mmCIF file of C-alpha atoms in Angstrom:
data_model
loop_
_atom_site.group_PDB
_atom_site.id
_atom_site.type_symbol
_atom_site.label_atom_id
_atom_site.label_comp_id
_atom_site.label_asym_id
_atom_site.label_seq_id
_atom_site.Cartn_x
_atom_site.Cartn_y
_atom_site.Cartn_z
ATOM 1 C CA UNK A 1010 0.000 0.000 0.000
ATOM 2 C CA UNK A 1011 2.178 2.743 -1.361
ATOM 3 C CA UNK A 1012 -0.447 5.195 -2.690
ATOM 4 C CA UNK A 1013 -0.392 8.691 -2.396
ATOM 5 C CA UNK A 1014 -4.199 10.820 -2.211
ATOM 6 C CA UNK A 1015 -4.099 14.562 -2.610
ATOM 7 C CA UNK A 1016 -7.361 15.665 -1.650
ATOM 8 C CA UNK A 1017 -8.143 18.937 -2.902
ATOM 9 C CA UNK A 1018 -6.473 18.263 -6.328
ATOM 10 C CA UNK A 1019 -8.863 20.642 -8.243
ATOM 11 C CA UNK A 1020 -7.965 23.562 -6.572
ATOM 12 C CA UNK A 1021 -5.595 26.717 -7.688
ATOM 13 C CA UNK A 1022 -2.378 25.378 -5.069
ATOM 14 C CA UNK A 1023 -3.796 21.549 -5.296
ATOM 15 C CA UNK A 1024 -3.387 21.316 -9.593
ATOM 16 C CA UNK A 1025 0.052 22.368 -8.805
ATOM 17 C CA UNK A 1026 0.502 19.716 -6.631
ATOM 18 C CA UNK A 1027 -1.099 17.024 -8.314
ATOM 19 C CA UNK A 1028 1.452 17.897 -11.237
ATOM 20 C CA UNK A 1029 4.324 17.875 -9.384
ATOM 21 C CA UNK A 1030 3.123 14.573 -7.877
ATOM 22 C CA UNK A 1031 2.951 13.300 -11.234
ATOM 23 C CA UNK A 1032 6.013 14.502 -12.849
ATOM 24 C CA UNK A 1033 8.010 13.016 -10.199
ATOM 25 C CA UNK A 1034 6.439 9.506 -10.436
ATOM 26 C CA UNK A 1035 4.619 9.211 -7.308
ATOM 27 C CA UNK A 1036 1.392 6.671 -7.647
ATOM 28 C CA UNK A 1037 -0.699 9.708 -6.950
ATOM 29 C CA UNK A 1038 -4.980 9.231 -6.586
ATOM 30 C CA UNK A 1039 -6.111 13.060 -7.016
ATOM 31 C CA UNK A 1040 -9.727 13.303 -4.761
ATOM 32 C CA UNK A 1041 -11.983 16.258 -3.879
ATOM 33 C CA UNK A 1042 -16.278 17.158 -4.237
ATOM 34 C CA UNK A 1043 -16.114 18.719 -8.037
ATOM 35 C CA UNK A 1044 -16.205 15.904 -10.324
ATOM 36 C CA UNK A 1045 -16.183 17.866 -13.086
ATOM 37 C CA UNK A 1046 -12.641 19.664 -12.562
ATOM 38 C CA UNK A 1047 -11.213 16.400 -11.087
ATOM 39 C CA UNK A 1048 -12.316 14.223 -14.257
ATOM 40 C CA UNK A 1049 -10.512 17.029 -16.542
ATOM 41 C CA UNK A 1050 -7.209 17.070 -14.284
ATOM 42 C CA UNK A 1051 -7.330 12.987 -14.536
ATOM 43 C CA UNK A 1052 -7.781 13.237 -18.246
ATOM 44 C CA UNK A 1053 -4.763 15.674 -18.620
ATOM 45 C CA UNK A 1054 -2.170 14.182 -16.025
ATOM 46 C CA UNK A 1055 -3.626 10.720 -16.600
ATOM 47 C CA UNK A 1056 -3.650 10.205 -12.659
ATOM 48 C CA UNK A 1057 -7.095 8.312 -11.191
ATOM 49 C CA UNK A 1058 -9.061 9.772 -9.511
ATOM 50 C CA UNK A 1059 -12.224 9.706 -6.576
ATOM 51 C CA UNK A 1060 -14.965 12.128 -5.584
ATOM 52 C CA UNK A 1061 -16.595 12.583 -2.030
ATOM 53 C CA UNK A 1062 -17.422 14.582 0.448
ATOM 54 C CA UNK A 1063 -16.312 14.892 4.354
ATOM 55 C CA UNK A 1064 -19.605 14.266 5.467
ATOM 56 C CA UNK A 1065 -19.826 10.550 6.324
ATOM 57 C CA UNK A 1066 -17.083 8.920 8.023
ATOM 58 C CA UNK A 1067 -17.746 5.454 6.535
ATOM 59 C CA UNK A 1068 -17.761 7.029 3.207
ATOM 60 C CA UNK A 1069 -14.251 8.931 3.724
ATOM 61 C CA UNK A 1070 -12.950 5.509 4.861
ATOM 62 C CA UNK A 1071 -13.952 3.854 2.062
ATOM 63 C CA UNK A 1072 -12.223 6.496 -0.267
ATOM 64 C CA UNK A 1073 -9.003 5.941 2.088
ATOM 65 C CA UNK A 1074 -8.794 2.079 1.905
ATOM 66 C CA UNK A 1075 -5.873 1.785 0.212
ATOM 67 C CA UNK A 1076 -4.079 4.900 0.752
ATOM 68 C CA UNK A 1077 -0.551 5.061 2.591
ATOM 69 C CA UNK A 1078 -0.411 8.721 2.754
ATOM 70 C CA UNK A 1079 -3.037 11.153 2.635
ATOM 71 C CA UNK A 1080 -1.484 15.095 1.087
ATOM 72 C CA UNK A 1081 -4.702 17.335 2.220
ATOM 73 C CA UNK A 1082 -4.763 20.727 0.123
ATOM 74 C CA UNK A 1083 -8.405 21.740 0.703
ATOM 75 C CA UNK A 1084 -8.923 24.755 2.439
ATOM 76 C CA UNK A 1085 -9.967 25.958 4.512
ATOM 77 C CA UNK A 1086 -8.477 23.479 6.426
ATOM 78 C CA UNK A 1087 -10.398 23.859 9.600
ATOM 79 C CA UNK A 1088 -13.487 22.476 7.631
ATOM 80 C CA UNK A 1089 -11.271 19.670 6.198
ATOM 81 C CA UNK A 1090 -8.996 18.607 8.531
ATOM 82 C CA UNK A 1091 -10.373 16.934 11.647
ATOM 83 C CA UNK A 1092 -12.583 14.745 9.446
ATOM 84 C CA UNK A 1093 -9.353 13.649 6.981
ATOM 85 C CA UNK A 1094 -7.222 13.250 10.550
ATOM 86 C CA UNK A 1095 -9.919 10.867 12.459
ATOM 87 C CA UNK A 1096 -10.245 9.223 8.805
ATOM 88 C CA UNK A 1097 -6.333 8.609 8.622
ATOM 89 C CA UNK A 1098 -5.985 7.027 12.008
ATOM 90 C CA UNK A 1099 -8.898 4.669 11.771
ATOM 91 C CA UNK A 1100 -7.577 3.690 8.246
ATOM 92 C CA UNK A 1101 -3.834 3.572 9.476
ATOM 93 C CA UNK A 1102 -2.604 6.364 6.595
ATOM 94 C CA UNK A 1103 -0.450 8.952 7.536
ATOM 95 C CA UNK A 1104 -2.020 12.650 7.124
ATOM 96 C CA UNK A 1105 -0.053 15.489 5.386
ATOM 97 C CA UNK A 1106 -1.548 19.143 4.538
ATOM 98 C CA UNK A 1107 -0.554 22.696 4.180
ATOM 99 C CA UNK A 1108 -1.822 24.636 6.477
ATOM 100 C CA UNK A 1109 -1.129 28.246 7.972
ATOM 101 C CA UNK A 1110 -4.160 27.935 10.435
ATOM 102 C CA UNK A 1111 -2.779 27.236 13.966
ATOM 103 C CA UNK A 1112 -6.245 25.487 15.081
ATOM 104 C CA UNK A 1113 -5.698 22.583 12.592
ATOM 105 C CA UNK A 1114 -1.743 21.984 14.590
ATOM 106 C CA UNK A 1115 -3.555 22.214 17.636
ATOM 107 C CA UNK A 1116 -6.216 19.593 16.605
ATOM 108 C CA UNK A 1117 -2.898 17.335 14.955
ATOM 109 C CA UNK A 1118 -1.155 17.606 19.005
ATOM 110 C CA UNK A 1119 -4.891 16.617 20.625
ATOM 111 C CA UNK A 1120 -5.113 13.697 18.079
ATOM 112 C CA UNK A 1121 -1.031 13.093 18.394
ATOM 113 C CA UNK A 1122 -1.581 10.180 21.130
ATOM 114 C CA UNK A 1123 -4.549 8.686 18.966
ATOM 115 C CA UNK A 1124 -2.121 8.414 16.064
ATOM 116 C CA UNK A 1125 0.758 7.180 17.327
ATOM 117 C CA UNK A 1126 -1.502 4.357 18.793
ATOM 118 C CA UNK A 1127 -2.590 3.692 15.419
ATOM 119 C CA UNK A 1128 0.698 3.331 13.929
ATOM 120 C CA UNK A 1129 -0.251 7.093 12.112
ATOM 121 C CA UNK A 1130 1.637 10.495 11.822
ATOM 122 C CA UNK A 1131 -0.284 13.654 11.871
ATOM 123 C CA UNK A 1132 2.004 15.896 10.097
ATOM 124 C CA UNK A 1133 0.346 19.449 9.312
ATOM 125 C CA UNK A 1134 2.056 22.564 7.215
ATOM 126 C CA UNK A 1135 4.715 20.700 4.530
ATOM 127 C CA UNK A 1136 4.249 23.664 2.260
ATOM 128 C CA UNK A 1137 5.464 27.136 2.741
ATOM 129 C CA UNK A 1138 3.462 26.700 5.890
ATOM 130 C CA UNK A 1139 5.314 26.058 7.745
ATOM 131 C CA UNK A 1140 8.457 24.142 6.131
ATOM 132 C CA UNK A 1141 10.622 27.746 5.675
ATOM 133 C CA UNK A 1142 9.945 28.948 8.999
ATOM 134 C CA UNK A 1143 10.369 25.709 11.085
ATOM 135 C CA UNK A 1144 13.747 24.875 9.336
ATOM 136 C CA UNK A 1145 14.399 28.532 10.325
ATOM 137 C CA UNK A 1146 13.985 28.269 13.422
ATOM 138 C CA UNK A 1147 15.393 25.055 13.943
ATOM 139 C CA UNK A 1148 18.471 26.532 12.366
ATOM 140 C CA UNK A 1149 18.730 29.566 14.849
ATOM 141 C CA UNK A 1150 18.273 28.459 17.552
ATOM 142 C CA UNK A 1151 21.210 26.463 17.395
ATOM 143 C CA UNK A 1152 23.245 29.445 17.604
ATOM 144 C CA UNK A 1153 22.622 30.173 21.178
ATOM 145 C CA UNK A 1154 23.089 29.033 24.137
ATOM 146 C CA UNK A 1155 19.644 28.211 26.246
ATOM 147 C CA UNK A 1156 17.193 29.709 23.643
ATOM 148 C CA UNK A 1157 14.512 31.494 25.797
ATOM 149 C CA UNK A 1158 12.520 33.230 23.155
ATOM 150 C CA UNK A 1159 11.868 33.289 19.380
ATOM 151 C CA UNK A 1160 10.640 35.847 17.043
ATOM 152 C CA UNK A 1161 8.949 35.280 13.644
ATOM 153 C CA UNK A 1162 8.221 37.566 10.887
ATOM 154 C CA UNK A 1163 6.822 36.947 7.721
ATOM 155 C CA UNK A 1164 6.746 38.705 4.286
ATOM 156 C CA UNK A 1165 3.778 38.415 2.335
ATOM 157 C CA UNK A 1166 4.099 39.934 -1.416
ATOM 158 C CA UNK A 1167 2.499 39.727 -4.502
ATOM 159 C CA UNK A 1168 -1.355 38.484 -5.080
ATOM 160 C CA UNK A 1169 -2.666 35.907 -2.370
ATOM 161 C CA UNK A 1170 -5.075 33.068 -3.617
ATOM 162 C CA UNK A 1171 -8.900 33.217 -2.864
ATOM 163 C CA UNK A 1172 -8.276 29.789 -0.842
ATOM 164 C CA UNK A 1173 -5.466 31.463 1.064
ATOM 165 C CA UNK A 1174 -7.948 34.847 1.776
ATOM 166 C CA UNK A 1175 -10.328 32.885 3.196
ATOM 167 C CA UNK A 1176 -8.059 30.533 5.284
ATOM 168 C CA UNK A 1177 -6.458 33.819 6.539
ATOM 169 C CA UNK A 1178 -9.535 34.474 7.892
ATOM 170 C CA UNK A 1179 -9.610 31.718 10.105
ATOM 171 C CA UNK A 1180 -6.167 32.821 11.148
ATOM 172 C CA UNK A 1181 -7.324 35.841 12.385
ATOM 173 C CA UNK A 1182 -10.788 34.373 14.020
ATOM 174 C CA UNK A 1183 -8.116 32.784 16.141
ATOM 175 C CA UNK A 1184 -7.443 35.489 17.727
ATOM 176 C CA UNK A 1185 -3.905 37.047 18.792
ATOM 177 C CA UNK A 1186 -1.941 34.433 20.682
ATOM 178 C CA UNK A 1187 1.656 33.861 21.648
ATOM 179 C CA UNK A 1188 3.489 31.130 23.601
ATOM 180 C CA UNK A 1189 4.544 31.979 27.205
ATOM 181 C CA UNK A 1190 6.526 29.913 29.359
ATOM 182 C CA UNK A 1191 5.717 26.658 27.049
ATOM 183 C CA UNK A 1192 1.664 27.857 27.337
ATOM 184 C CA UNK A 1193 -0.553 29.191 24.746
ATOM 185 C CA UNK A 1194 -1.987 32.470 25.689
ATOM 186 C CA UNK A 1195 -4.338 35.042 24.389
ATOM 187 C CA UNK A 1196 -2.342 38.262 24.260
ATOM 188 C CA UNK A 1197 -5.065 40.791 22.752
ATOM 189 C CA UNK A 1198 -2.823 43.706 23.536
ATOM 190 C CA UNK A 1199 0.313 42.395 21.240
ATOM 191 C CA UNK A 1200 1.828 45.573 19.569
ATOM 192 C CA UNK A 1201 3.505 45.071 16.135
ATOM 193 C CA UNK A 1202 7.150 45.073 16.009
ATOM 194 C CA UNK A 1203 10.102 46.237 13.289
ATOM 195 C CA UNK A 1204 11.785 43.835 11.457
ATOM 196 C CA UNK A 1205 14.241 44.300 8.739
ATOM 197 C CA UNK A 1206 13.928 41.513 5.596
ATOM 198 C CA UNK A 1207 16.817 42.860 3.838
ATOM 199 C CA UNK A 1208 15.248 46.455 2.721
ATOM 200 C CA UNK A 1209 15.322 48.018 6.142
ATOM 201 C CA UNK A 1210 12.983 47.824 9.098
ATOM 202 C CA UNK A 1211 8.763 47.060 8.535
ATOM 203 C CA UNK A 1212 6.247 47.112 10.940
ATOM 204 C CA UNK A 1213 4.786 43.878 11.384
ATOM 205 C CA UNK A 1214 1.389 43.116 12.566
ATOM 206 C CA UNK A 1215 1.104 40.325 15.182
ATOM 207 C CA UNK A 1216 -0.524 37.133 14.162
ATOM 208 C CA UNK A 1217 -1.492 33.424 15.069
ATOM 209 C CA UNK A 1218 0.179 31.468 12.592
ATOM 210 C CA UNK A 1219 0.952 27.912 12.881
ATOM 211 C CA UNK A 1220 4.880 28.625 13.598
ATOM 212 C CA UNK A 1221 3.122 29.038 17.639
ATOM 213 C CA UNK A 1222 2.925 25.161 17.736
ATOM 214 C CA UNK A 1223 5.493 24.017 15.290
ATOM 215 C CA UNK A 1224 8.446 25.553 16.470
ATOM 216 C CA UNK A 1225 7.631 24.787 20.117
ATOM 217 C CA UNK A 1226 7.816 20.870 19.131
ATOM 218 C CA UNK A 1227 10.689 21.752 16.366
ATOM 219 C CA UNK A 1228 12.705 23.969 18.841
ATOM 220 C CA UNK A 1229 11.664 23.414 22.766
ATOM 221 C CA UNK A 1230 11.829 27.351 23.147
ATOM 222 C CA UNK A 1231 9.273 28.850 25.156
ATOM 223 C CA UNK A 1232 8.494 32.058 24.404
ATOM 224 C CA UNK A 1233 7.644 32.377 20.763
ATOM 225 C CA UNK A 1234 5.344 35.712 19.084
ATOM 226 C CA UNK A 1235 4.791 35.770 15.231
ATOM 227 C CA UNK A 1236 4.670 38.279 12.909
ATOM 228 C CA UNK A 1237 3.756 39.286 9.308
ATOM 229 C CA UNK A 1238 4.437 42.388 6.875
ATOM 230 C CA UNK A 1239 1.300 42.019 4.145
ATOM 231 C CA UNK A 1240 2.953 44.670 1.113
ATOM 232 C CA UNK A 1241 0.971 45.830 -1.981
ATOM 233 C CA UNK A 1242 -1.899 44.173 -2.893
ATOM 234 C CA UNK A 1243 -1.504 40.683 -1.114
ATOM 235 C CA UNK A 1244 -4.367 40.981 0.861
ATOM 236 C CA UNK A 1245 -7.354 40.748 -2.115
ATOM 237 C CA UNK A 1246 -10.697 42.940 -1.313
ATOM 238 C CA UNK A 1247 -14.444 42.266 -1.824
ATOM 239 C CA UNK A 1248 -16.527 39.033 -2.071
ATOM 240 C CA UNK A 1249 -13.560 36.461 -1.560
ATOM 241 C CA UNK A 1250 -15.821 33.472 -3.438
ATOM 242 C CA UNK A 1251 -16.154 35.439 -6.531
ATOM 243 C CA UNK A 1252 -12.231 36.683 -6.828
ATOM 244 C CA UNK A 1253 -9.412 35.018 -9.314
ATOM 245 C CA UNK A 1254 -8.048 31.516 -8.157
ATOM 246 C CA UNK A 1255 -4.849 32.926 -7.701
ATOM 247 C CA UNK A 1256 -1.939 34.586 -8.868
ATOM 248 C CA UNK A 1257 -0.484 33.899 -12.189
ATOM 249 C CA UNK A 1258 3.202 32.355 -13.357
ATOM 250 C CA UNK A 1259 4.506 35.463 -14.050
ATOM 251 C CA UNK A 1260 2.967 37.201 -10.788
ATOM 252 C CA UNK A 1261 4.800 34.241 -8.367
ATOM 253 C CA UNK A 1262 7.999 34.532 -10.483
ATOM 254 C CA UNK A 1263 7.878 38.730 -9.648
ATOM 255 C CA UNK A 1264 7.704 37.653 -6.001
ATOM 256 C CA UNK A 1265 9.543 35.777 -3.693
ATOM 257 C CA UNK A 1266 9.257 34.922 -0.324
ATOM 258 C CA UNK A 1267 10.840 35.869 2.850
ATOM 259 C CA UNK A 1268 10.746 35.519 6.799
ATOM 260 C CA UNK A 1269 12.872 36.514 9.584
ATOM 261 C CA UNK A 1270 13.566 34.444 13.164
ATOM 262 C CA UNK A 1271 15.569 35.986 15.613
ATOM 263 C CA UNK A 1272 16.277 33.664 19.071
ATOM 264 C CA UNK A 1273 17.035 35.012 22.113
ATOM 265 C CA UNK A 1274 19.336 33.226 24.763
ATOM 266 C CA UNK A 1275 18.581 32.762 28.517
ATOM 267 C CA UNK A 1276 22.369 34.884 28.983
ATOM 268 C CA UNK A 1277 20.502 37.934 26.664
ATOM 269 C CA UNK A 1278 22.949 36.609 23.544
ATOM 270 C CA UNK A 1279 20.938 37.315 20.409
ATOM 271 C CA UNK A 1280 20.659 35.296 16.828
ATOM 272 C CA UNK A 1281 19.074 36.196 13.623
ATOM 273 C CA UNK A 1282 18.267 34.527 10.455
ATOM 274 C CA UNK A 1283 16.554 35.253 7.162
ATOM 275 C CA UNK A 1284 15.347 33.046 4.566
ATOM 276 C CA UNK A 1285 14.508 33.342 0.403
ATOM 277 C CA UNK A 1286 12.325 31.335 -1.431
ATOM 278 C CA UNK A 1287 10.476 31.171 -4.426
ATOM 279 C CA UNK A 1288 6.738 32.463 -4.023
ATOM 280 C CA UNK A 1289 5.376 30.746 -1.589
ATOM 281 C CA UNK A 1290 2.360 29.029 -4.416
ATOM 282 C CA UNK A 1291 5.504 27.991 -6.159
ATOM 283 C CA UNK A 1292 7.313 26.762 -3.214
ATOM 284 C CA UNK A 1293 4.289 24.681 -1.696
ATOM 285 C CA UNK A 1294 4.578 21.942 -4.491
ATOM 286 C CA UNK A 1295 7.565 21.284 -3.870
ATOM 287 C CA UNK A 1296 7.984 20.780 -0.969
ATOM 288 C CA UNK A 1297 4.843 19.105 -0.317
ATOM 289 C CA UNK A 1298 5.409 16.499 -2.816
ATOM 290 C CA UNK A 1299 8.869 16.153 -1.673
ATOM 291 C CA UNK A 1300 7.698 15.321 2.012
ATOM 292 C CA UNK A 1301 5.174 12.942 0.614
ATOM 293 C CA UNK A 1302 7.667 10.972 -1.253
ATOM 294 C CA UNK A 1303 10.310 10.935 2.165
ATOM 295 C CA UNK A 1304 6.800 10.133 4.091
ATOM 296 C CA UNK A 1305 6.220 6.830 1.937
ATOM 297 C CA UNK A 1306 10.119 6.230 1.636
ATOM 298 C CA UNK A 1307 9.883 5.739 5.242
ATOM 299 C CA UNK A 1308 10.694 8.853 7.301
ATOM 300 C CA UNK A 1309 7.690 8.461 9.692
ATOM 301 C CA UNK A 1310 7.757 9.171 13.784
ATOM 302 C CA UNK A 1311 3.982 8.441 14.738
ATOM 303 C CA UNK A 1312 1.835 11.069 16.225
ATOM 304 C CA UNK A 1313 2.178 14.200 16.106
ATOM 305 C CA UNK A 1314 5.011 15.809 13.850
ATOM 306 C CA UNK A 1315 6.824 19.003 11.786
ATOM 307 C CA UNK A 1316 8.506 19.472 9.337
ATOM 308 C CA UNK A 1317 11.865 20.500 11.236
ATOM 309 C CA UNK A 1318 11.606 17.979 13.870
ATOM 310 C CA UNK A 1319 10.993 15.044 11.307
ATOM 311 C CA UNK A 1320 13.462 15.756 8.125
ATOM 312 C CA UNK A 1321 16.081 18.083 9.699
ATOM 313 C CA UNK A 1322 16.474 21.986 9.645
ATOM 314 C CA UNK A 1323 17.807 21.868 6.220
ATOM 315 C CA UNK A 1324 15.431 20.362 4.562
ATOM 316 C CA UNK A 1325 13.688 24.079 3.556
ATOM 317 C CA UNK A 1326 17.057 24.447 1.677
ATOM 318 C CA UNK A 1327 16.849 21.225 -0.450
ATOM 319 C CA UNK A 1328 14.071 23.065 -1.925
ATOM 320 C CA UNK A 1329 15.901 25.229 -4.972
ATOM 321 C CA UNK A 1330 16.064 28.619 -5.101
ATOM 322 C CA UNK A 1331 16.164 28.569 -1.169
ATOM 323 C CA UNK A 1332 18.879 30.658 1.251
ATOM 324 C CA UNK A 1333 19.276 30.480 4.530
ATOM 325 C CA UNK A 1334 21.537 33.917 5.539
ATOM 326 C CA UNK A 1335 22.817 34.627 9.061
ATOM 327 C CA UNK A 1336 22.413 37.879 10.159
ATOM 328 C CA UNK A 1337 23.991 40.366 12.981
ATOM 329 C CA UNK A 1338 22.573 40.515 16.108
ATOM 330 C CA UNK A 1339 21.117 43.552 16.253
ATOM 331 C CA UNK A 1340 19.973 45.508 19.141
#
């Protein structure tokens, strides 16, 4: 049983994935509701393909029987997630998506003990979310000594997909949090902060992305606030549903992605770190596909997992066109 399911195929980031899947061999099943767009990616990748729903856990089951890893890319996620996780680990397949919203890795570490009973890994965000900013912090924090707290800033450029709009919005219905002291807490007063991403200093809004749970498995560190710098026109306005799919080939190629970690050590010794990518819709393939393959090759801890804490810090950078650049200390 050495099939791969990417459930959510038809959509904007998901036909990116399926294509990757199938251009580097995988034995790929592409699944969703909208039998209509799946049958016409089948017909052009020449990948099988199945159509259901989330709504009946026998019939989700049934879909799953002979899957070894499940890739979920249908957002948003907090709709899709619990019922694809439960479905994994009464199966026995191990669940994969992309996620930025921090309630689905909070869901994965409830369910972790379920899993790992079940022989299954739960492991949420192998696309940009959150494979650049785990490895990045995984990578600074090695430069201190006693890491106390960690910073994260992102960079958001160029257009954002309507799936990603309206999973951002779930983001934010989480409400500001932060980890303290190993705890997540709400911190409604959080201020934004500078950060510098290679063009001097931005004010950057404070945010509840995924990075809150990841890098506290990924790094041990205990204080941890996120951040992100939305430039241009990322953010899209008006009736989410009715706007473009997502941003063109030429529109990713004009912008890449960045993000910023800086650790603080229990002695007050600082580090900092930035890292380039691709776009992020460019980058997600990748390395979602590449995790899927490394998944069913056997690189599997049961329960609850990320992406730092399973393949290594440097697996981001085995994605090309990704840099990893140490930076001073600062103030």
């Amino acid at each position: 049983m050495k099939k791969l399911m990417i459930y959510g195929a038809a959509g904007y980031t998901g036909s990116m994935v399926a294509e990757r899947a199938k251009a580097t061999g995988l034995d790929a099943i592409i699944a969703g509701r909208d039998e209509g767009k799946l049958a016409a990616l089948s017909q052009r990748l020449g990948l099988p393909y199945r159509v259901f729903s989330l709504d009946e856990p026998a019939v989700v089951a049934q879909a799953l029987r002979d899957v070894a890893v499940l890739l979920n890319v249908a957002g948003p996620f907090a709709k899709t997630a619990e019922p694809l996780m439960r479905a994994c680990i009464s199966g026995g397949a191990h669940y994969l998506d992309i996620t930025a919203e921090i309630n689905v890795y909070r869901l994965a570490e409830r369910l972790g003990e379920d899993a790992a009973r079940a022989g299954v890994m739960l492991l949420p965000g192998v696309g940009w979310d959150v494979v650049p900013t785990d490895c990045l912090a995984a990578h600074v924090s090695r430069r201190v000594e006693q890491p106390q707290s960690l910073r994260i800033a992102l960079l958001v450029a160029g257009a954002m997909s309507r799936g990603s709009a309206i999973s951002a919005g779930e983001i934010v219905g989480a409400g500001l949090l932060a980890r303290v002291d190993g705890e997540l807490v709400a911190t409604p007063d959080a201020r934004p902060a500078d950060f510098d991403f290679g063009d001097g200093p931005v004010a950057c809004a404070p945010l509840s992305f995924g990075d809150l749970v990841t890098a506290w498995r990924s790094t041990g560190i205990p204080n941890i606030a996120m951040f992100v710098h939305v430039s241009g026109d990322a953010f899209p306005e008006g009736d989410l549903p009715q706007l473009p799919d997502g941003p063109s080939a030429a529109e990713r190629d004009a912008h890449g992605a960045r993000a910023v970690a800086e650790v603080t050590g229990a002695d007050g010794s600082r580090a900092r770190a930035l890292i380039e990518t691709v776009n992020g819709y460019s980058y997600t393939p990748l390395s979602a596909v590449e995790a899927a393959h490394r998944v069913l090759d056997g690189e599997q801890r049961l329960g609850f997992e990320t992406p730092a804490h399973l393949f290594g810090a440097g697996f981001a950078e085995t994605i090309a066109g990704t840099c990893i650049t140490d930076l001073p200390a600062g103030n």
